[in-house]
Amino acid sequence: MSDDVRIIEMGPRDGLQNEKVAIGIEARIAFVEALVAAGLNTCEVGAFVSPRAVPQMQGSDQVLRAANRLPGEFHVLVPNEKGYEAARAAGAKVVSVFASASEGFSRANINCSIAESIERFKPVLARARADGVKVRGYVSCVLGCPFDGDVKPEAVARVSKQLRDLGCYEISLGDTIGVGTPAKARQLLRVVGSEVPASCLAMHFHDTYGQALANLYAGLEEGVRVIDAAAGGLGGCPYAPGATGNVATEDVVYMLEGMGVAIGVDMDRLLAATNQVSGVIGRPPVSRVATALNARRKTRPN
Ligand code: HMG
Ligand code: MG
């Protein structure tokens, strides 16, 4: 396996958007700082969405401004032009639009059809092009939808191509509810790969059924090199009932290191970042690797 694998850290956005406890801006900024110190310097730090839809992401302007003082590339979600304007005012250099491969989730998450969402993104992409801002595109529910059930790979390919044709530099494929298995993930990537080259794809797999690492491995074998992950396995979407967190960054780093892939992440510092935010939300991490390393530290403190 070559060394060109990249991780996009999702903890401060996907990781915290579904938390029940209010998390202060200072704690969110401290989390970003700790992640960057661990080497996770491509990081999604917030969302410029309706505060009624996701109150947890209020104050993303402050988090982004603080992040932009650090070395790295910081992403934020924008669902429409209003979000784009607010993100730009806060200094965004990379924004992500988010669509769905299923109509049910599109309606629940962003209150419009898939076709309407693409229309909404057009002015965002046009303005971003004029401003020199990079735009990433998400496609949710690529391996199943909480409302519509099975989702055909061809439907994912169609939306992915539309986002790519609009000008998104990378398409991140979201297994939003974590129902995929490796054979399905492989098949999906083959079908989507016939419309969008693997070099422009990313894998954003939630780990609800414990399959995310296996699915990522299958995707790496298919030539995809970008992995979205969240420290500690935080995350979930408030509009995807039953979904749990993203694949844990610790687990991904451990697997990649075991494959001999140099990823440039300091595991001790990553664990410190995870433990710091776990203290804030009042729950231990669900990451298997973080749990194992924390247990080992207790028995062998030095
Ligand atoms: P809507 O109600 O259809 O929008 O929501 P609207 O245009 O009719 O506006 C309604 C109100 O929202 C207005 O305020 C607007 O000003 C305001 P009012 O006049 O009623 O006071 N508004 C905004 N406020 C702040 N920022 C904005 C914005 N836009 C409108 N950008 C909308 C449509 C898309 C806005 C809403 O449904 C929304 O914000 N949805 C976001 C949902 C969300 O953030 N979900 C989680 C992220 S996606 C995810 O987790 C999946 C992912 O991880 C990949 C995967 O796992 O699959 C990316
Ligand atoms: Mg997600």
XYZ file of C-alpha atoms and ligand atoms in Angstrom:
361
model
C 0.000 0.000 0.000
C 1.418 3.388 -0.953
C 1.843 6.240 1.521
C -0.558 8.674 -0.119
C -3.484 7.966 2.214
C -4.975 11.059 3.858
C -7.295 11.407 6.826
C -9.815 14.236 7.075
C -10.616 14.655 10.747
C -14.347 15.042 11.420
C -14.399 15.246 15.220
C -15.204 18.949 15.703
C -18.075 18.860 13.151
C -19.660 15.437 12.644
C -18.273 14.388 16.024
C -19.926 17.132 18.049
C -23.047 17.957 15.993
C -25.108 15.233 17.657
C -24.034 15.673 21.286
C -26.797 16.283 23.789
C -24.689 18.407 26.152
C -23.853 21.954 25.119
C -20.159 22.216 24.343
C -18.566 25.614 24.803
C -16.750 27.372 21.997
C -13.494 27.312 23.982
C -13.694 23.516 24.321
C -14.392 23.147 20.598
C -11.385 25.313 19.761
C -9.200 23.416 22.242
C -10.274 20.167 20.559
C -9.217 21.480 17.131
C -5.885 22.646 18.566
C -5.244 19.240 20.148
C -6.080 17.440 16.887
C -3.760 19.676 14.875
C -1.020 19.094 17.462
C -1.504 15.366 16.810
C -0.904 15.903 13.087
C -4.557 15.942 11.979
C -4.227 19.214 10.161
C -6.995 18.696 7.633
C -10.019 19.036 9.806
C -13.710 19.839 9.447
C -14.375 22.287 12.254
C -17.990 23.401 11.968
C -21.167 23.934 9.981
C -22.959 27.058 8.803
C -26.423 25.517 8.924
C -29.698 26.618 10.421
C -29.275 26.992 14.207
C -32.760 25.536 14.529
C -31.695 22.420 12.601
C -28.410 21.824 14.457
C -27.949 24.127 17.458
C -24.715 22.334 18.373
C -22.935 24.023 15.454
C -23.725 27.597 16.505
C -20.538 29.587 16.926
C -18.792 27.791 14.056
C -17.573 31.215 12.905
C -15.533 31.569 16.099
C -14.183 28.029 15.836
C -13.195 28.557 12.195
C -11.487 31.879 12.896
C -9.426 30.259 15.656
C -8.631 27.223 13.484
C -7.450 29.432 10.635
C -4.667 30.714 12.895
C -3.269 27.167 13.037
C -1.243 25.417 10.340
C -3.603 23.275 8.284
C -6.691 23.168 6.081
C -10.014 23.697 7.808
C -13.338 22.724 6.292
C -16.916 23.741 7.139
C -20.330 22.568 5.923
C -22.578 24.944 3.995
C -26.065 23.869 2.845
C -26.876 26.967 0.770
C -25.776 30.478 -0.199
C -26.653 31.889 3.215
C -24.289 29.399 4.836
C -21.635 30.134 2.226
C -21.794 33.868 2.944
C -21.443 33.308 6.683
C -18.583 30.868 6.156
C -16.738 33.301 3.889
C -17.224 36.125 6.380
C -15.490 33.889 8.934
C -12.599 33.223 6.537
C -13.510 29.829 5.047
C -11.126 28.606 2.360
C -12.706 25.163 1.922
C -16.444 24.526 2.197
C -18.467 21.331 1.810
C -21.908 21.042 0.303
C -23.921 17.976 1.235
C -26.398 16.017 -0.845
C -27.990 12.617 -0.447
C -28.364 9.580 -2.698
C -31.830 8.956 -1.231
C -34.841 11.256 -1.374
C -36.006 10.398 2.153
C -32.791 11.545 3.815
C -32.464 14.591 1.563
C -35.889 15.756 2.703
C -35.216 15.015 6.398
C -31.751 16.559 6.479
C -31.960 19.615 4.242
C -35.682 19.927 3.569
C -35.573 19.538 -0.201
C -35.352 16.933 -2.949
C -32.027 15.783 -4.377
C -32.635 17.785 -7.571
C -33.483 20.919 -5.560
C -30.329 20.498 -3.491
C -28.204 20.424 -6.639
C -29.891 23.663 -7.760
C -29.140 25.222 -4.358
C -25.481 24.281 -4.670
C -25.019 25.867 -8.102
C -24.732 29.471 -6.858
C -22.506 28.289 -3.984
C -20.116 26.632 -6.435
C -20.205 29.664 -8.740
C -19.355 32.056 -5.923
C -16.692 29.745 -4.550
C -15.042 29.550 -7.965
C -14.967 33.353 -8.184
C -13.603 33.603 -4.612
C -10.946 30.892 -5.062
C -12.619 28.713 -2.421
C -12.397 24.925 -2.751
C -15.661 22.968 -2.508
C -15.949 19.386 -1.331
C -19.177 17.451 -1.888
C -20.793 14.838 0.309
C -23.243 12.193 -0.798
C -25.088 10.659 2.163
C -26.817 7.292 2.488
C -24.568 5.627 -0.080
C -25.069 2.164 1.441
C -28.566 2.517 2.849
C -31.099 5.084 4.012
C -32.964 5.190 7.329
C -36.132 6.198 5.455
C -35.920 4.597 1.985
C -33.959 1.400 2.780
C -31.627 0.050 0.087
C -29.883 2.590 -2.129
C -28.644 1.587 -5.577
C -24.970 2.285 -6.374
C -26.162 3.839 -9.656
C -28.102 6.462 -7.671
C -24.943 7.292 -5.715
C -22.932 7.486 -8.920
C -25.479 9.877 -10.445
C -25.364 12.364 -7.552
C -21.582 12.031 -7.229
C -21.145 12.895 -10.901
C -23.508 15.849 -10.604
C -21.449 17.243 -7.709
C -18.216 16.622 -9.571
C -19.606 18.310 -12.715
C -20.593 21.318 -10.594
C -16.928 21.660 -9.597
C -16.484 19.771 -6.328
C -12.833 18.725 -6.135
C -13.620 15.643 -4.062
C -16.749 13.581 -3.388
C -17.029 12.055 0.058
C -19.285 9.011 0.136
C -21.202 8.802 3.404
C -22.434 5.546 4.872
C -24.494 7.764 7.129
C -26.100 4.971 9.130
C -23.161 2.559 8.984
C -25.024 -0.371 7.431
C -22.531 -1.247 4.691
C -20.411 -4.373 4.466
C -17.129 -4.760 2.543
C -18.573 -6.510 -0.509
C -21.236 -3.810 -0.881
C -18.712 -1.029 -0.297
C -16.423 -2.508 -2.965
C -19.294 -2.806 -5.446
C -20.370 0.764 -4.688
C -16.886 2.132 -5.283
C -16.608 0.257 -8.567
C -19.886 1.687 -9.841
C -19.193 5.234 -8.596
C -15.611 4.916 -9.858
C -16.931 4.499 -13.400
C -18.311 8.073 -13.172
C -15.851 9.791 -10.817
C -12.190 8.716 -10.646
C -11.098 7.042 -7.390
C -8.544 9.840 -6.962
C -11.493 12.248 -6.441
C -13.358 10.061 -3.928
C -13.289 9.899 -0.135
C -14.831 7.383 2.253
C -16.980 8.679 5.111
C -18.132 5.598 6.933
C -20.090 5.572 10.175
C -19.481 2.534 12.345
C -22.970 1.656 13.580
C -22.646 -2.052 12.729
C -18.877 -2.295 13.373
C -18.070 -2.650 9.665
C -16.399 0.676 8.944
C -12.759 -0.463 9.148
C -13.445 -3.503 6.971
C -15.274 -1.294 4.476
C -12.356 1.155 4.433
C -9.925 -1.682 3.785
C -12.025 -2.769 0.810
C -12.079 0.827 -0.422
C -8.317 1.184 -0.094
C -7.982 -1.934 -2.238
C -10.201 -0.197 -4.812
C -7.766 2.720 -4.913
C -9.581 5.307 -2.766
C -7.059 7.206 -0.659
C -9.010 9.710 1.456
C -10.651 8.664 4.721
C -12.981 10.762 6.883
C -12.719 9.750 10.546
C -13.525 11.246 13.936
C -11.328 11.108 17.026
C -12.694 8.665 19.565
C -15.413 7.483 17.150
C -17.544 10.537 17.895
C -20.344 11.538 15.610
C -23.698 10.935 14.075
C -26.316 12.920 12.268
C -29.340 14.264 14.143
C -31.441 13.507 11.024
C -30.304 9.877 10.652
C -32.152 7.884 13.306
C -30.110 5.028 14.758
C -26.768 6.163 13.367
C -23.726 6.160 15.614
C -20.312 7.760 15.226
C -17.806 7.973 12.446
C -15.078 5.382 12.210
C -12.610 6.300 14.971
C -9.449 8.078 13.864
C -7.379 6.028 16.332
C -8.652 2.793 14.801
C -7.879 4.005 11.268
C -4.385 5.188 12.229
C -3.657 1.891 13.988
C -4.801 -0.109 10.942
C -2.830 2.044 8.489
C 0.322 1.884 10.607
C -0.098 -1.902 10.704
C -0.226 -1.845 6.891
C 3.024 0.146 6.815
C 1.316 3.347 5.631
C 2.985 6.452 7.086
C 0.138 8.741 8.094
C 1.965 11.354 10.171
C -0.344 11.187 13.188
C 1.077 11.043 16.716
C -1.078 8.443 18.492
C -0.244 9.701 22.007
C -1.327 13.213 21.111
C -4.413 11.947 19.318
C -5.360 9.986 22.415
C -4.835 13.136 24.489
C -7.196 15.045 22.148
C -9.809 12.300 22.418
C -9.544 12.075 26.203
C -9.789 15.851 26.467
C -13.062 15.996 24.517
C -14.376 12.859 26.251
C -13.966 14.710 29.527
C -16.022 17.581 28.143
C -18.879 15.406 26.877
C -18.714 13.134 29.913
C -18.348 9.810 28.089
C -15.409 7.521 27.360
C -14.442 7.106 23.697
C -16.001 4.237 21.735
C -12.790 3.757 19.729
C -11.431 0.251 20.359
C -7.843 1.460 20.028
C -8.370 4.423 22.375
C -10.042 2.113 24.896
C -7.172 -0.375 24.698
C -4.495 2.312 24.992
C -6.256 3.974 27.925
C -6.529 0.595 29.695
C -2.850 -0.112 29.057
C -1.913 3.255 30.521
C -3.827 2.476 33.694
C -1.911 -0.751 34.230
C 1.404 0.715 32.998
C 1.241 4.464 33.774
C 4.720 5.149 32.354
P -35.257 25.343 5.490
O -36.105 25.520 6.686
O -35.840 24.654 4.299
O -34.573 26.703 4.990
O -33.940 24.562 5.941
P -35.158 28.100 4.617
O -34.287 28.603 3.517
O -36.643 28.032 4.398
O -34.874 28.973 5.927
C -35.530 28.719 7.152
C -34.806 29.491 8.261
O -33.454 29.010 8.391
C -34.683 30.985 7.970
O -34.679 31.635 9.236
C -33.313 31.106 7.355
O -32.767 32.386 7.515
C -32.547 30.083 8.154
P -36.009 32.348 9.819
O -36.322 33.415 8.817
O -37.092 31.286 9.858
O -35.574 32.827 11.151
N -31.388 29.545 7.399
C -30.122 29.544 7.883
N -29.598 29.973 9.046
C -28.268 29.821 9.203
N -27.470 29.268 8.262
C -27.966 28.834 7.108
C -29.366 28.971 6.881
N -30.157 28.642 5.845
C -31.388 29.010 6.182
N -27.158 28.271 6.197
C -31.615 24.089 5.690
C -32.967 24.189 5.007
C -30.693 23.415 4.707
C -31.112 25.489 6.005
C -31.765 23.291 7.003
O -32.495 22.111 6.749
C -30.437 22.931 7.594
O -29.716 23.776 8.071
N -30.062 21.638 7.554
C -28.770 21.199 8.031
C -28.868 19.832 8.590
C -27.524 19.398 9.076
O -26.651 20.198 9.374
N -27.330 18.050 9.181
C -26.093 17.496 9.654
C -24.979 17.649 8.699
S -25.041 16.533 7.295
C -24.335 15.075 7.910
O -24.077 14.939 9.069
C -23.980 13.992 6.920
C -22.475 13.934 6.628
O -21.725 13.751 7.812
C -22.168 12.791 5.651
C -22.768 11.446 6.089
O -22.465 10.987 7.207
O -23.520 10.897 5.292
C -21.983 15.232 5.971
Mg -21.347 11.863 8.787
